[in-house]
PDB file of C-alpha atoms in Angstrom:
ATOM      1  CA  UNK H   1       0.000   0.000   0.000  1.00 45.00           C
ATOM      2  CA  UNK H   2       1.374   3.436  -0.892  1.00 46.00           C
ATOM      3  CA  UNK H   3       0.321   6.981  -0.228  1.00 47.00           C
ATOM      4  CA  UNK H   4      -0.390   9.226  -3.209  1.00 49.00           C
ATOM      5  CA  UNK H   5       1.640  12.439  -2.997  1.00 54.00           C
ATOM      6  CA  UNK H   6      -0.120  15.711  -3.568  1.00 75.00           C
ATOM      7  CA  UNK H   7       2.167  16.991  -6.313  1.00 85.00           C
ATOM      8  CA  UNK H   8       3.856  20.268  -6.939  1.00 91.00           C
ATOM      9  CA  UNK H   9       3.922  22.935  -9.623  1.00 94.00           C
ATOM     10  CA  UNK H  10       6.947  25.143 -10.108  1.00 94.00           C
ATOM     11  CA  UNK H  11       6.698  28.088 -12.482  1.00 96.00           C
ATOM     12  CA  UNK H  12       9.933  29.735 -13.485  1.00 96.00           C
ATOM     13  CA  UNK H  13       9.046  33.301 -14.462  1.00 96.00           C
ATOM     14  CA  UNK H  14      11.827  34.866 -16.548  1.00 94.00           C
ATOM     15  CA  UNK H  15      11.967  38.619 -16.990  1.00 93.00           C
ATOM     16  CA  UNK H  16      13.302  39.363 -20.503  1.00 90.00           C
ATOM     17  CA  UNK H  17      13.427  43.176 -20.823  1.00 83.00           C
ATOM     18  CA  UNK H  18      16.099  44.955 -22.841  1.00 83.00           C
ATOM     19  CA  UNK H  19      18.236  45.379 -19.716  1.00 76.00           C
ATOM     20  CA  UNK H  20      18.750  41.577 -19.572  1.00 76.00           C
ATOM     21  CA  UNK H  21      21.009  41.796 -22.639  1.00 74.00           C
ATOM     22  CA  UNK H  22      23.882  42.960 -20.454  1.00 69.00           C
ATOM     23  CA  UNK H  23      26.484  40.570 -19.022  1.00 60.00           C
ATOM     24  CA  UNK H  24      25.038  37.320 -20.387  1.00 77.00           C
ATOM     25  CA  UNK H  25      21.974  37.652 -18.135  1.00 83.00           C
ATOM     26  CA  UNK H  26      19.432  36.381 -20.659  1.00 86.00           C
ATOM     27  CA  UNK H  27      21.692  33.511 -21.725  1.00 86.00           C
ATOM     28  CA  UNK H  28      22.239  32.418 -18.134  1.00 86.00           C
ATOM     29  CA  UNK H  29      18.534  32.653 -17.337  1.00 89.00           C
ATOM     30  CA  UNK H  30      17.702  30.477 -20.366  1.00 91.00           C
ATOM     31  CA  UNK H  31      20.502  28.027 -19.606  1.00 89.00           C
ATOM     32  CA  UNK H  32      19.373  27.779 -15.976  1.00 89.00           C
ATOM     33  CA  UNK H  33      15.800  27.105 -17.048  1.00 92.00           C
ATOM     34  CA  UNK H  34      16.916  24.298 -19.372  1.00 92.00           C
ATOM     35  CA  UNK H  35      19.138  22.749 -16.685  1.00 88.00           C
ATOM     36  CA  UNK H  36      16.309  22.883 -14.180  1.00 89.00           C
ATOM     37  CA  UNK H  37      13.876  21.469 -16.749  1.00 91.00           C
ATOM     38  CA  UNK H  38      16.184  18.503 -17.367  1.00 89.00           C
ATOM     39  CA  UNK H  39      16.522  17.831 -13.643  1.00 85.00           C
ATOM     40  CA  UNK H  40      12.837  18.144 -12.770  1.00 86.00           C
ATOM     41  CA  UNK H  41      11.424  16.088 -15.628  1.00 85.00           C
ATOM     42  CA  UNK H  42      12.937  13.050 -13.906  1.00 83.00           C
ATOM     43  CA  UNK H  43      10.823  13.559 -10.770  1.00 83.00           C
ATOM     44  CA  UNK H  44       7.254  12.276 -10.531  1.00 83.00           C
ATOM     45  CA  UNK H  45       4.480  14.602  -9.383  1.00 86.00           C
ATOM     46  CA  UNK H  46       6.328  17.812 -10.307  1.00 89.00           C
ATOM     47  CA  UNK H  47       4.878  20.000 -13.013  1.00 92.00           C
ATOM     48  CA  UNK H  48       7.507  22.469 -14.231  1.00 93.00           C
ATOM     49  CA  UNK H  49       6.626  25.365 -16.507  1.00 95.00           C
ATOM     50  CA  UNK H  50       8.636  28.325 -17.769  1.00 96.00           C
ATOM     51  CA  UNK H  51       7.130  31.664 -18.778  1.00 97.00           C
ATOM     52  CA  UNK H  52       9.069  34.567 -20.274  1.00 95.00           C
ATOM     53  CA  UNK H  53       7.648  38.069 -19.990  1.00 95.00           C
ATOM     54  CA  UNK H  54       8.249  41.664 -20.977  1.00 94.00           C
ATOM     55  CA  UNK H  55       6.148  44.753 -21.410  1.00 92.00           C
ATOM     56  CA  UNK H  56       5.478  47.517 -23.856  1.00 89.00           C
ATOM     57  CA  UNK H  57       3.780  50.623 -22.485  1.00 85.00           C
ATOM     58  CA  UNK H  58       1.060  49.139 -20.215  1.00 87.00           C
ATOM     59  CA  UNK H  59       0.806  45.779 -22.009  1.00 92.00           C
ATOM     60  CA  UNK H  60       2.116  42.480 -20.654  1.00 95.00           C
ATOM     61  CA  UNK H  61       3.559  39.979 -23.124  1.00 95.00           C
ATOM     62  CA  UNK H  62       3.950  36.582 -21.511  1.00 96.00           C
ATOM     63  CA  UNK H  63       4.537  33.239 -23.192  1.00 95.00           C
ATOM     64  CA  UNK H  64       4.856  29.693 -21.936  1.00 97.00           C
ATOM     65  CA  UNK H  65       8.225  28.472 -23.140  1.00 96.00           C
ATOM     66  CA  UNK H  66       9.113  25.132 -24.647  1.00 94.00           C
ATOM     67  CA  UNK H  67      12.613  23.810 -24.120  1.00 90.00           C
ATOM     68  CA  UNK H  68      13.412  24.751 -27.721  1.00 92.00           C
ATOM     69  CA  UNK H  69      12.029  28.281 -27.311  1.00 94.00           C
ATOM     70  CA  UNK H  70      14.359  28.828 -24.360  1.00 92.00           C
ATOM     71  CA  UNK H  71      17.386  28.319 -26.596  1.00 89.00           C
ATOM     72  CA  UNK H  72      16.210  31.304 -28.657  1.00 90.00           C
ATOM     73  CA  UNK H  73      15.135  33.614 -25.840  1.00 87.00           C
ATOM     74  CA  UNK H  74      15.737  37.300 -26.647  1.00 87.00           C
ATOM     75  CA  UNK H  75      15.391  40.393 -24.510  1.00 84.00           C
ATOM     76  CA  UNK H  76      13.126  43.281 -25.399  1.00 88.00           C
ATOM     77  CA  UNK H  77      10.843  45.856 -23.827  1.00 88.00           C
ATOM     78  CA  UNK H  78      10.211  46.749 -20.202  1.00 91.00           C
ATOM     79  CA  UNK H  79       9.488  44.988 -16.884  1.00 91.00           C
ATOM     80  CA  UNK H  80       5.813  44.681 -15.786  1.00 94.00           C
ATOM     81  CA  UNK H  81       6.639  42.367 -12.881  1.00 95.00           C
ATOM     82  CA  UNK H  82       3.341  42.940 -11.071  1.00 96.00           C
ATOM     83  CA  UNK H  83       1.295  41.929 -14.120  1.00 97.00           C
ATOM     84  CA  UNK H  84       3.410  38.816 -14.765  1.00 97.00           C
ATOM     85  CA  UNK H  85       3.099  37.657 -11.159  1.00 98.00           C
ATOM     86  CA  UNK H  86      -0.671  38.180 -11.253  1.00 98.00           C
ATOM     87  CA  UNK H  87      -0.950  36.223 -14.523  1.00 98.00           C
ATOM     88  CA  UNK H  88       0.992  33.236 -13.157  1.00 98.00           C
ATOM     89  CA  UNK H  89      -0.831  33.413  -9.817  1.00 98.00           C
ATOM     90  CA  UNK H  90      -4.126  33.068 -11.652  1.00 97.00           C
ATOM     91  CA  UNK H  91      -2.780  30.045 -13.564  1.00 97.00           C
ATOM     92  CA  UNK H  92      -1.490  28.373 -10.408  1.00 97.00           C
ATOM     93  CA  UNK H  93      -4.686  29.075  -8.503  1.00 95.00           C
ATOM     94  CA  UNK H  94      -6.396  26.444 -10.687  1.00 93.00           C
ATOM     95  CA  UNK H  95      -3.862  23.753  -9.772  1.00 93.00           C
ATOM     96  CA  UNK H  96      -3.695  21.545  -6.712  1.00 91.00           C
ATOM     97  CA  UNK H  97      -0.676  20.674  -4.597  1.00 91.00           C
ATOM     98  CA  UNK H  98       2.238  22.841  -3.559  1.00 92.00           C
ATOM     99  CA  UNK H  99       2.866  25.852  -5.798  1.00 95.00           C
ATOM    100  CA  UNK H 100       5.953  27.940  -6.402  1.00 95.00           C
ATOM    101  CA  UNK H 101       6.751  30.988  -8.502  1.00 97.00           C
ATOM    102  CA  UNK H 102      10.469  31.495  -9.020  1.00 96.00           C
ATOM    103  CA  UNK H 103      11.161  34.865 -10.619  1.00 96.00           C
ATOM    104  CA  UNK H 104      14.426  35.586 -12.416  1.00 92.00           C
ATOM    105  CA  UNK H 105      14.941  39.302 -12.985  1.00 89.00           C
ATOM    106  CA  UNK H 106      17.625  41.947 -13.126  1.00 83.00           C
ATOM    107  CA  UNK H 107      15.892  44.375 -10.859  1.00 75.00           C
ATOM    108  CA  UNK H 108      13.145  46.833 -10.515  1.00 81.00           C
ATOM    109  CA  UNK H 109       9.838  46.902 -12.343  1.00 89.00           C
ATOM    110  CA  UNK H 110       9.629  49.531 -15.068  1.00 88.00           C
ATOM    111  CA  UNK H 111       6.876  50.221 -17.611  1.00 89.00           C
ATOM    112  CA  UNK H 112       4.240  52.639 -18.809  1.00 89.00           C
ATOM    113  CA  UNK H 113       5.873  55.736 -17.358  1.00 90.00           C
ATOM    114  CA  UNK H 114       4.678  54.788 -13.858  1.00 92.00           C
ATOM    115  CA  UNK H 115       6.767  55.964 -10.921  1.00 92.00           C
ATOM    116  CA  UNK H 116       9.115  53.571  -9.207  1.00 89.00           C
ATOM    117  CA  UNK H 117       7.173  53.829  -5.934  1.00 91.00           C
ATOM    118  CA  UNK H 118       3.909  52.970  -7.704  1.00 94.00           C
ATOM    119  CA  UNK H 119       5.395  49.929  -9.470  1.00 93.00           C
ATOM    120  CA  UNK H 120       7.122  48.783  -6.269  1.00 92.00           C
ATOM    121  CA  UNK H 121       3.802  48.916  -4.407  1.00 94.00           C
ATOM    122  CA  UNK H 122       1.932  47.124  -7.202  1.00 96.00           C
ATOM    123  CA  UNK H 123       4.566  44.376  -7.376  1.00 95.00           C
ATOM    124  CA  UNK H 124       4.583  43.789  -3.622  1.00 95.00           C
ATOM    125  CA  UNK H 125       0.770  43.742  -3.664  1.00 97.00           C
ATOM    126  CA  UNK H 126       0.775  40.954  -6.293  1.00 97.00           C
ATOM    127  CA  UNK H 127       3.409  38.949  -4.417  1.00 96.00           C
ATOM    128  CA  UNK H 128       1.323  39.194  -1.237  1.00 96.00           C
ATOM    129  CA  UNK H 129      -1.773  38.176  -3.221  1.00 97.00           C
ATOM    130  CA  UNK H 130       0.044  35.069  -4.508  1.00 97.00           C
ATOM    131  CA  UNK H 131       1.196  34.185  -1.006  1.00 96.00           C
ATOM    132  CA  UNK H 132      -2.347  34.549   0.349  1.00 96.00           C
ATOM    133  CA  UNK H 133      -3.362  32.006  -2.314  1.00 96.00           C
ATOM    134  CA  UNK H 134      -0.790  29.568  -0.851  1.00 95.00           C
ATOM    135  CA  UNK H 135       1.799  30.145  -3.579  1.00 96.00           C
ATOM    136  CA  UNK H 136       5.393  30.532  -2.470  1.00 94.00           C
ATOM    137  CA  UNK H 137       7.211  33.307  -4.362  1.00 96.00           C
ATOM    138  CA  UNK H 138      10.995  33.552  -4.574  1.00 95.00           C
ATOM    139  CA  UNK H 139      13.117  35.940  -6.613  1.00 93.00           C
ATOM    140  CA  UNK H 140      16.628  35.693  -8.016  1.00 91.00           C
ATOM    141  CA  UNK H 141      18.229  38.981  -9.036  1.00 87.00           C
ATOM    142  CA  UNK H 142      20.953  38.716 -11.627  1.00 85.00           C
ATOM    143  CA  UNK H 143      23.619  41.372 -11.196  1.00 76.00           C
ATOM    144  CA  UNK H 144      21.208  43.726  -9.483  1.00 66.00           C
ATOM    145  CA  UNK H 145      22.683  46.843  -7.921  1.00 72.00           C
ATOM    146  CA  UNK H 146      19.564  47.681  -5.929  1.00 72.00           C
ATOM    147  CA  UNK H 147      19.887  48.285  -2.219  1.00 79.00           C
ATOM    148  CA  UNK H 148      18.467  45.711   0.183  1.00 81.00           C
ATOM    149  CA  UNK H 149      15.958  48.160   1.646  1.00 83.00           C
ATOM    150  CA  UNK H 150      14.589  48.909  -1.827  1.00 83.00           C
ATOM    151  CA  UNK H 151      14.368  45.203  -2.656  1.00 85.00           C
ATOM    152  CA  UNK H 152      12.419  44.528   0.554  1.00 86.00           C
ATOM    153  CA  UNK H 153       9.886  47.203  -0.463  1.00 85.00           C
ATOM    154  CA  UNK H 154       9.331  45.502  -3.808  1.00 88.00           C
ATOM    155  CA  UNK H 155       9.795  41.783  -3.148  1.00 90.00           C
ATOM    156  CA  UNK H 156       9.241  41.304   0.581  1.00 88.00           C
ATOM    157  CA  UNK H 157      11.401  39.738   3.321  1.00 89.00           C
ATOM    158  CA  UNK H 158      15.040  38.947   2.523  1.00 87.00           C
ATOM    159  CA  UNK H 159      14.577  35.188   2.900  1.00 88.00           C
ATOM    160  CA  UNK H 160      12.354  35.286  -0.226  1.00 91.00           C
ATOM    161  CA  UNK H 161      14.991  36.651  -2.609  1.00 90.00           C
ATOM    162  CA  UNK H 162      18.673  36.437  -3.412  1.00 87.00           C
ATOM    163  CA  UNK H 163      21.087  38.644  -5.321  1.00 86.00           C
ATOM    164  CA  UNK H 164      23.375  36.865  -7.769  1.00 86.00           C
ATOM    165  CA  UNK H 165      26.137  39.294  -8.706  1.00 83.00           C
ATOM    166  CA  UNK H 166      27.715  37.024 -11.314  1.00 83.00           C
ATOM    167  CA  UNK H 167      25.245  35.632 -13.891  1.00 82.00           C
ATOM    168  CA  UNK H 168      27.457  32.534 -14.265  1.00 85.00           C
ATOM    169  CA  UNK H 169      26.424  31.512 -10.725  1.00 88.00           C
ATOM    170  CA  UNK H 170      22.694  31.467 -11.500  1.00 88.00           C
ATOM    171  CA  UNK H 171      22.380  27.833 -12.701  1.00 86.00           C
ATOM    172  CA  UNK H 172      24.027  26.375  -9.605  1.00 89.00           C
ATOM    173  CA  UNK H 173      22.170  28.685  -7.194  1.00 89.00           C
ATOM    174  CA  UNK H 174      18.847  27.957  -8.848  1.00 89.00           C
ATOM    175  CA  UNK H 175      19.362  24.189  -8.850  1.00 86.00           C
ATOM    176  CA  UNK H 176      20.445  24.231  -5.184  1.00 88.00           C
ATOM    177  CA  UNK H 177      17.482  26.382  -4.217  1.00 88.00           C
ATOM    178  CA  UNK H 178      14.919  24.250  -6.049  1.00 84.00           C
ATOM    179  CA  UNK H 179      16.489  21.029  -4.777  1.00 82.00           C
ATOM    180  CA  UNK H 180      16.297  22.256  -1.186  1.00 84.00           C
ATOM    181  CA  UNK H 181      12.705  23.509  -1.602  1.00 76.00           C
ATOM    182  CA  UNK H 182      11.542  20.345  -3.350  1.00 69.00           C
ATOM    183  CA  UNK H 183      13.149  18.073  -0.778  1.00 65.00           C
ATOM    184  CA  UNK H 184      11.750  20.081   2.141  1.00 71.00           C
ATOM    185  CA  UNK H 185       8.285  20.225   0.595  1.00 69.00           C
ATOM    186  CA  UNK H 186       8.180  16.545  -0.312  1.00 63.00           C
ATOM    187  CA  UNK H 187       9.253  15.608   3.232  1.00 64.00           C
ATOM    188  CA  UNK H 188       6.410  17.638   4.801  1.00 63.00           C
TER     189      UNK H 188
END
């Protein structure tokens, strides 16, 4: 007799604005997603999805990525982080089991001529909304120069995000993070 596990969905949300062109950020984000995809497809009861997003004016462009699409990921546009988090939250709300959003970004939200303080508040509001829905949200910042106090205002408590100064370190950090989260969650 065996016990059926509840399952888990992990959505990797990759920010692909024009600023991700710098310092191999977009390449490392795509490479990390592929590495994670390869690792997670071997594990039963884990649904892994990757979405890339960017914005133009006040419009969100978000696409579910195939493994092949990730190899051709390009950066363009702006960063409507709040809208992307809301979109993925709504998708995950329909699923059962444990749910995670892992955001890869290079920093602060920026789109539509809105002020930084407005976008920071909107982003934090969407992260809190996701968490109220039982979705864990974690953020990896690639090469971000933002101050910790600013990051807390946008993304919440420090234990929910990490700065990765060198984009080359992203794959290993992401794999270690997901491995630790998956193991802890599956043991609960």
